[in-house]
Coordinates of C-alpha atoms in Angstrom, one line a residue:
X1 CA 46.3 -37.5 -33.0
X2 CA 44.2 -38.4 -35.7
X3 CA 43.4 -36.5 -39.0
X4 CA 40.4 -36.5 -41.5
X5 CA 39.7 -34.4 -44.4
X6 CA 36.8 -32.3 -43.9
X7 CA 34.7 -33.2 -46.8
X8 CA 35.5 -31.2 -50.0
X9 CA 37.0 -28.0 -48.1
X10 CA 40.7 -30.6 -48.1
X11 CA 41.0 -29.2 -44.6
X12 CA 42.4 -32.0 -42.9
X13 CA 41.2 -31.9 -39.1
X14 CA 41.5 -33.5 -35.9
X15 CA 39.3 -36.4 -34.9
X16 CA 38.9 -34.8 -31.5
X17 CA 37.8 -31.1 -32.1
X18 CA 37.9 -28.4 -29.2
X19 CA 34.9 -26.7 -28.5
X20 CA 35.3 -23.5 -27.1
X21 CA 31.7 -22.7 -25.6
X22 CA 32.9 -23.4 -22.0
X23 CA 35.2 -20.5 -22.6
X24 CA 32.2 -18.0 -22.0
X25 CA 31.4 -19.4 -19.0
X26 CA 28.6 -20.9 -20.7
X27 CA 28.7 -24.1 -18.2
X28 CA 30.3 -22.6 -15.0
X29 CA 33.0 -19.7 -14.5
X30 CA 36.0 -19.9 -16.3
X31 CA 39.4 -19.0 -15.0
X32 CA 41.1 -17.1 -18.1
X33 CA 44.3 -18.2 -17.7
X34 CA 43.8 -22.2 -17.5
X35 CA 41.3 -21.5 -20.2
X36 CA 44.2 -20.7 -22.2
X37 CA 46.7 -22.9 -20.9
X38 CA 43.9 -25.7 -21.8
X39 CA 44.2 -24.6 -25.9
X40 CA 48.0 -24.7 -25.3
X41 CA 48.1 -28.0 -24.5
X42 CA 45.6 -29.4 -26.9
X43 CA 47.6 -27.7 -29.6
X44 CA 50.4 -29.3 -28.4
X45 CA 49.1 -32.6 -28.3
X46 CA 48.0 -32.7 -32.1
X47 CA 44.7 -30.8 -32.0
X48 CA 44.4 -28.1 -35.0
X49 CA 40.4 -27.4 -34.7
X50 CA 38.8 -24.5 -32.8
X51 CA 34.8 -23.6 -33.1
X52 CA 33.5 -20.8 -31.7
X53 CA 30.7 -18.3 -31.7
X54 CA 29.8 -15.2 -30.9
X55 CA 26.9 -16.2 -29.1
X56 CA 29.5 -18.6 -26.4
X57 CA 29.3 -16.5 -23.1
X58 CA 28.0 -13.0 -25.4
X59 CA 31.4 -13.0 -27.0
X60 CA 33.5 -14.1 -24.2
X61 CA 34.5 -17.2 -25.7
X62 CA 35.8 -15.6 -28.6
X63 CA 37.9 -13.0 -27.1
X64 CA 39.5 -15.7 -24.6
X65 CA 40.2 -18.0 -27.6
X66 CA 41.5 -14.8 -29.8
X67 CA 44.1 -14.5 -26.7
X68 CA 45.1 -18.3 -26.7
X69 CA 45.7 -18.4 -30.3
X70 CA 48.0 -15.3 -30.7
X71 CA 51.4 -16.4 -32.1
X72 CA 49.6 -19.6 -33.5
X73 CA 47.0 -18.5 -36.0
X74 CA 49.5 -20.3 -39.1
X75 CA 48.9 -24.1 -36.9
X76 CA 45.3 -24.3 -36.5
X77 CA 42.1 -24.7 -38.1
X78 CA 39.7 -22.1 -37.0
X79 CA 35.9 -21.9 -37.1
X80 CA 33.0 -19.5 -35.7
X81 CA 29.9 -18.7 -36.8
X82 CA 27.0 -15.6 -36.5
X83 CA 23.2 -15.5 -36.5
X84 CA 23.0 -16.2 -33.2
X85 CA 24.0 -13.9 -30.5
X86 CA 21.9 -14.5 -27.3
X87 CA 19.4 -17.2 -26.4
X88 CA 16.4 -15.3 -28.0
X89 CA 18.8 -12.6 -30.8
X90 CA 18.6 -14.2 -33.7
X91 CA 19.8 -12.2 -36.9
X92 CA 20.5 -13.9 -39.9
X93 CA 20.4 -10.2 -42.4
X94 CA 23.0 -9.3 -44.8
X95 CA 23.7 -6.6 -43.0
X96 CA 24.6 -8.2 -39.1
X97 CA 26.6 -10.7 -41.5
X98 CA 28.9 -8.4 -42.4
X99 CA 29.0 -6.3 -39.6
X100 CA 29.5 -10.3 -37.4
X101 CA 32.3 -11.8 -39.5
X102 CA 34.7 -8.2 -38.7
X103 CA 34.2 -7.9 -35.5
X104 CA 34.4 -12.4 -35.1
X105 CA 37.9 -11.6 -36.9
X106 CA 38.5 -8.6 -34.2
X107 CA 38.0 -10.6 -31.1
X108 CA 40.2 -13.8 -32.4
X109 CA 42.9 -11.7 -33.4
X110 CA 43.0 -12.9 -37.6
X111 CA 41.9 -11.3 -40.9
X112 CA 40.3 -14.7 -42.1
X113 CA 38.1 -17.8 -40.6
X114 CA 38.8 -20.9 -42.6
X115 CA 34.8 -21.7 -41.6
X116 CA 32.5 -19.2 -41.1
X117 CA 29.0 -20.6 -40.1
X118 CA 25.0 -20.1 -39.8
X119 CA 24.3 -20.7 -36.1
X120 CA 21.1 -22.8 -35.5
X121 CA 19.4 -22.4 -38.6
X122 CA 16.2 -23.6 -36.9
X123 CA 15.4 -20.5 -35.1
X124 CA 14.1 -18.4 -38.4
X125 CA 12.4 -18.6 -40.8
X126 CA 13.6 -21.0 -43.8
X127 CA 13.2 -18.4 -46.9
X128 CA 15.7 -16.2 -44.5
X129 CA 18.5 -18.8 -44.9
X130 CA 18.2 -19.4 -48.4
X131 CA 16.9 -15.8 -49.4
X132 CA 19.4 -13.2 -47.6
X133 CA 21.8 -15.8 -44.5
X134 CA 23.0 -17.7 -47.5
X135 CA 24.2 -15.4 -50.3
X136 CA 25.5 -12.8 -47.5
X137 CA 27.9 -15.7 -46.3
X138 CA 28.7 -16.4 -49.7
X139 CA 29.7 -12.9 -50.3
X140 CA 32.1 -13.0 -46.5
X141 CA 33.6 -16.5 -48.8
X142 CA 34.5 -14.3 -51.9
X143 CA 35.7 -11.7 -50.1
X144 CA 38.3 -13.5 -48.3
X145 CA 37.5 -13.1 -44.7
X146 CA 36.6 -16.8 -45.0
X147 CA 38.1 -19.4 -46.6
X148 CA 34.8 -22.0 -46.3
X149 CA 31.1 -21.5 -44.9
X150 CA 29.1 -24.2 -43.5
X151 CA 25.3 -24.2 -41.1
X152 CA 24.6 -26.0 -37.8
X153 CA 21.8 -26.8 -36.0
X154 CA 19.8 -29.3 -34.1
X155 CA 16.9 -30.9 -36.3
X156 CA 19.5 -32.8 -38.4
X157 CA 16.0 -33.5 -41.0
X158 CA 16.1 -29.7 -41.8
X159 CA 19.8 -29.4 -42.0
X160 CA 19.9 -32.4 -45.0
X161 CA 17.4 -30.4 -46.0
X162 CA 18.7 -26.3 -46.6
X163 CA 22.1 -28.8 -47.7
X164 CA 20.5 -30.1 -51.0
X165 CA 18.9 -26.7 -51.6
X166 CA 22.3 -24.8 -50.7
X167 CA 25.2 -26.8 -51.6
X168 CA 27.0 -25.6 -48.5
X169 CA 30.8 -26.6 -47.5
X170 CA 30.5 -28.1 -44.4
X171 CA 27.0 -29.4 -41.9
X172 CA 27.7 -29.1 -38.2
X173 CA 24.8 -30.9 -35.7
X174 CA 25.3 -31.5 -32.8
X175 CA 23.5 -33.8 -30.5
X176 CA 22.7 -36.7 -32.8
X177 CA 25.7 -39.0 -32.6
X178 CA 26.4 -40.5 -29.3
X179 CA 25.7 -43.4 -27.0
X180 CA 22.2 -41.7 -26.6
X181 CA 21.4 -40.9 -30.3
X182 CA 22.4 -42.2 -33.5
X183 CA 19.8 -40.0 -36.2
X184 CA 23.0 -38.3 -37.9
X185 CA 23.3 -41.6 -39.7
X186 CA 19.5 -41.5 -41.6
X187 CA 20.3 -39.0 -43.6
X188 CA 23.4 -36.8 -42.9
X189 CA 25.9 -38.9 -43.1
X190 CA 24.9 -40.7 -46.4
X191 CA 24.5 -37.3 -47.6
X192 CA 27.6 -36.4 -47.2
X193 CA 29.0 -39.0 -49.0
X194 CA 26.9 -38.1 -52.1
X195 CA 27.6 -34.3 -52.2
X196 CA 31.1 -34.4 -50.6
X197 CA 30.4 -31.9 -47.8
X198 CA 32.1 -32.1 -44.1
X199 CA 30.3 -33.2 -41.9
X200 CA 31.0 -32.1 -37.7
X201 CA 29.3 -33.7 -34.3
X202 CA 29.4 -31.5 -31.5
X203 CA 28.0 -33.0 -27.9
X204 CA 29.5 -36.1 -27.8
X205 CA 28.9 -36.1 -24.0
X206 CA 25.0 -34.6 -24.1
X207 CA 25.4 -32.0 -22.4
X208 CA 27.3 -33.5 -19.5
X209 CA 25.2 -36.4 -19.3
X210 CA 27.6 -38.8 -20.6
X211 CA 30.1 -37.6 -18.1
X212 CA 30.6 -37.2 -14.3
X213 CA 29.9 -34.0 -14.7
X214 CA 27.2 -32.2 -12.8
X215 CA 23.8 -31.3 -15.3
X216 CA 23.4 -28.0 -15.8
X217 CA 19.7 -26.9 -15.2
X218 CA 18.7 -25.8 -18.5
X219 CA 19.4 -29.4 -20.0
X220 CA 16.5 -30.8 -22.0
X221 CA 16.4 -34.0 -22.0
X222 CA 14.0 -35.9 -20.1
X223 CA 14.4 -37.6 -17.0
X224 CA 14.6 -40.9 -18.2
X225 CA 17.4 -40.2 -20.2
X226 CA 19.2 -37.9 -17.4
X227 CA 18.8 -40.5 -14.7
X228 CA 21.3 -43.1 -17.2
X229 CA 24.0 -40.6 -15.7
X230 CA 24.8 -42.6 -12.3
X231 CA 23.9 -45.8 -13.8
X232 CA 26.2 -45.4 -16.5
X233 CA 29.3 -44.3 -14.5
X234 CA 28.5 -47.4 -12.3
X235 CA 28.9 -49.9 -15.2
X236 CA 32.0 -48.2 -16.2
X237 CA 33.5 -48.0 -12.9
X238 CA 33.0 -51.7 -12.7
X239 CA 35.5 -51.5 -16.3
X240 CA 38.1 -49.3 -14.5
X241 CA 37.5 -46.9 -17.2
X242 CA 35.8 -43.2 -17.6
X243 CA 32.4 -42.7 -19.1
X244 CA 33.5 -39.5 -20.5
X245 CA 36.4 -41.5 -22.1
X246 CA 34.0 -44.4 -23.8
X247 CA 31.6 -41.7 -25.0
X248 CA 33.9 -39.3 -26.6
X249 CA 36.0 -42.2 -28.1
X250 CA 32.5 -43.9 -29.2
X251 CA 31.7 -40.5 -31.1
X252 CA 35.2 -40.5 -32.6
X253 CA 35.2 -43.8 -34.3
X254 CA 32.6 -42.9 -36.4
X255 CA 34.2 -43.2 -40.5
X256 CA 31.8 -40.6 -41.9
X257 CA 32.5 -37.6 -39.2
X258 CA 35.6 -35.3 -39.7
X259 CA 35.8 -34.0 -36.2
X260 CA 34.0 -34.6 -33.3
X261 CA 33.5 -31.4 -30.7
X262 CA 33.4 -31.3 -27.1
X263 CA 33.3 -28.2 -24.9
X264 CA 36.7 -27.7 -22.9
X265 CA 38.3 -25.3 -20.8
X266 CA 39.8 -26.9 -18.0
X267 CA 43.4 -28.8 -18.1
X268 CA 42.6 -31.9 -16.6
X269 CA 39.5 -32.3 -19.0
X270 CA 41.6 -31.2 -22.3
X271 CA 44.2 -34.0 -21.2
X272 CA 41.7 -36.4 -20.5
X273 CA 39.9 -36.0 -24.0
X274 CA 43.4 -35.7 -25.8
X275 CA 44.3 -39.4 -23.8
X276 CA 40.7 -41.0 -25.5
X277 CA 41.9 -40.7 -28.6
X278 CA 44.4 -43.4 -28.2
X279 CA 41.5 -45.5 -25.5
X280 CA 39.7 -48.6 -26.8
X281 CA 36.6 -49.3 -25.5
X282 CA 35.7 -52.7 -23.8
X283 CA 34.2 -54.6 -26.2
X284 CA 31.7 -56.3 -23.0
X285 CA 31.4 -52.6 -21.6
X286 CA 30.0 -51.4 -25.0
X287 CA 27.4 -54.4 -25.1
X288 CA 26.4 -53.7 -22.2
X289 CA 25.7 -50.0 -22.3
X290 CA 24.1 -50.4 -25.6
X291 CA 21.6 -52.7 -24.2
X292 CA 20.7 -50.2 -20.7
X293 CA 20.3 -47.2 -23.0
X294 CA 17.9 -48.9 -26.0
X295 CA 15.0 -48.1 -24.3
X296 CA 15.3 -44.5 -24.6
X297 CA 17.2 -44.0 -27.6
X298 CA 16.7 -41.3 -29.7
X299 CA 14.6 -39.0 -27.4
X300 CA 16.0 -35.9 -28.7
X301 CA 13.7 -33.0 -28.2
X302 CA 13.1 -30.4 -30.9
X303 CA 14.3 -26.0 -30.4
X304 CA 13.6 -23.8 -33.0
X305 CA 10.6 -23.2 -35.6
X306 CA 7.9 -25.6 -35.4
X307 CA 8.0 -25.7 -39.3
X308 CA 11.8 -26.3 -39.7
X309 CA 11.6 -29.8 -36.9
X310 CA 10.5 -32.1 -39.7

């Protein structure tokens, strides 16, 4: 495994971050034990990051990763977030703040979070972040429940944006840095190196279409970029090699990101993502998949406020 420091928190993570959203069933049902037996192993093979949220299978995700973790709270680096709790309950108050980060610490079995985060800032109202979200999580930092407090989101504009205005520890997007989308780079990443914050990249495989991995039916992008899936696992079964494995070792390469998340909860999967840290991608292969996907790069869609997708 590979280490980084996570910008000016000194937490030194794993390239290869583990994702714990497929934990709540949030893809397709979980069994609880190989759930658990999957954080085993990736702790065993060198990975010390762990990002949840409340809002991963209505809490589900936390409690299973609070049971996978017992014994090894002292050999991990442990994230979750609050805001978000269902696809429409959004509450960023003081108050649900509070209230979130005790009963986040309940269901993973610690009295501290080394990152406690804003999930999808996009969804409210700006002056609600800065105003109330922002100084609550603040106050969670000082009191000790959390060692470092960060925000996530899609838009990664508006994220560089509430960062300047907020100073914040660490900047999670997700979506933006893959073979499909490169916009973290414009003005995240250079960001980062001026204010020194960490900077995260969760869905390194889009949502399963840089996998073999069936699509869920809620996935957003459009059809032009979903119907790369086959064509892409073509070309890299003409390599020998897995998509999954080019993709997630393609997202870990890059310099400026800390950690790179992907959802896991399945053995097979975690050993597979642990293996692409040590894969190097065909130099041909790459060309060549580079060239197929330019003409829809970058077709991201927007969630959130209409104001806050700038």
């Amino acid at each position: 495994m590979q280490y980084r420091t996570l910008g000016k928190t000194g937490l030194e993570v794993s390239i290869l971050g583990f994702g714990a959203s497929p934990m709540g069933n949030v893809f397709d049902p979980v069994d609880e034990s190989e759930a658990i037996a999957t954080v085993r192993y990736a702790l065993d093979h060198g990975v010390n990051f762990f990002d949840v949220s409340p809002f991963y299978g209505l809490t589900l995700a936390e409690s299973r990763l609070g049971k996978a973790l017992e014994g090894k709270r002292k050999d991990i680096i442990l994230a979750s977030k609050c805001g978000r709790y269902d696809l429409q309950d959004f509450d960023f108050s003081r108050k649900k703040i509070l209230q979130s980060i005790d009963e986040s610490l309940a269901r993973l079995k610690t009295d501290y979070l080394d990152l406690f985060q804003l999930h999808d800032i996009e969804f409210v109202d700006k002056q609600i972040i800065l105003e109330e979200a922002v100084p609550a999580i603040q106050e969670v930092v000082a009191s000790g429940k959390a060692r470092f407090w960060g925000i996530t989101g899609l838009p990664v504009r508006y994220l560089a944006q509430i960062t300047r205005e907020t100073n914040t520890d660490t900047v999670l997007s997700w979506g933006h840095y893959n073979l499909l989308e490169d916009e973290i780079n414009d003005e995240l990443v250079p960001l980062s190196a001026e204010m020194g914050f960490g900077l995260m990249n969760a869905a390194p495989l889009m949502q399963r279409i840089l996998s073999d991995g069936n699509l869920p039916p809620w996935h957003r992008s459009p059809d032009e970029v979903k119907a790369l899936q086959p064509v892409l696992l073509g070309l890299c079964k003409t390599f020998g090699v897995r998509l999954s494995d080019v993709a997630l070792r393609y997202a870990m390469d890059h310099p400026r990101i800390a950690t790179t998340l992907v959802g896991m909860c399945e053995l097979d999967v975690v050993k597979q993502n642990v293996a692409a840290v040590d894969f190097e991608i065909p130099v041909e292969l790459l060309q060549k998949i580079e060239s197929l996907v330019a003409p829809v790069k970058n077709r991201m869609w927007f969630e959130g406020k209409e104001e806050n997708n700038i």
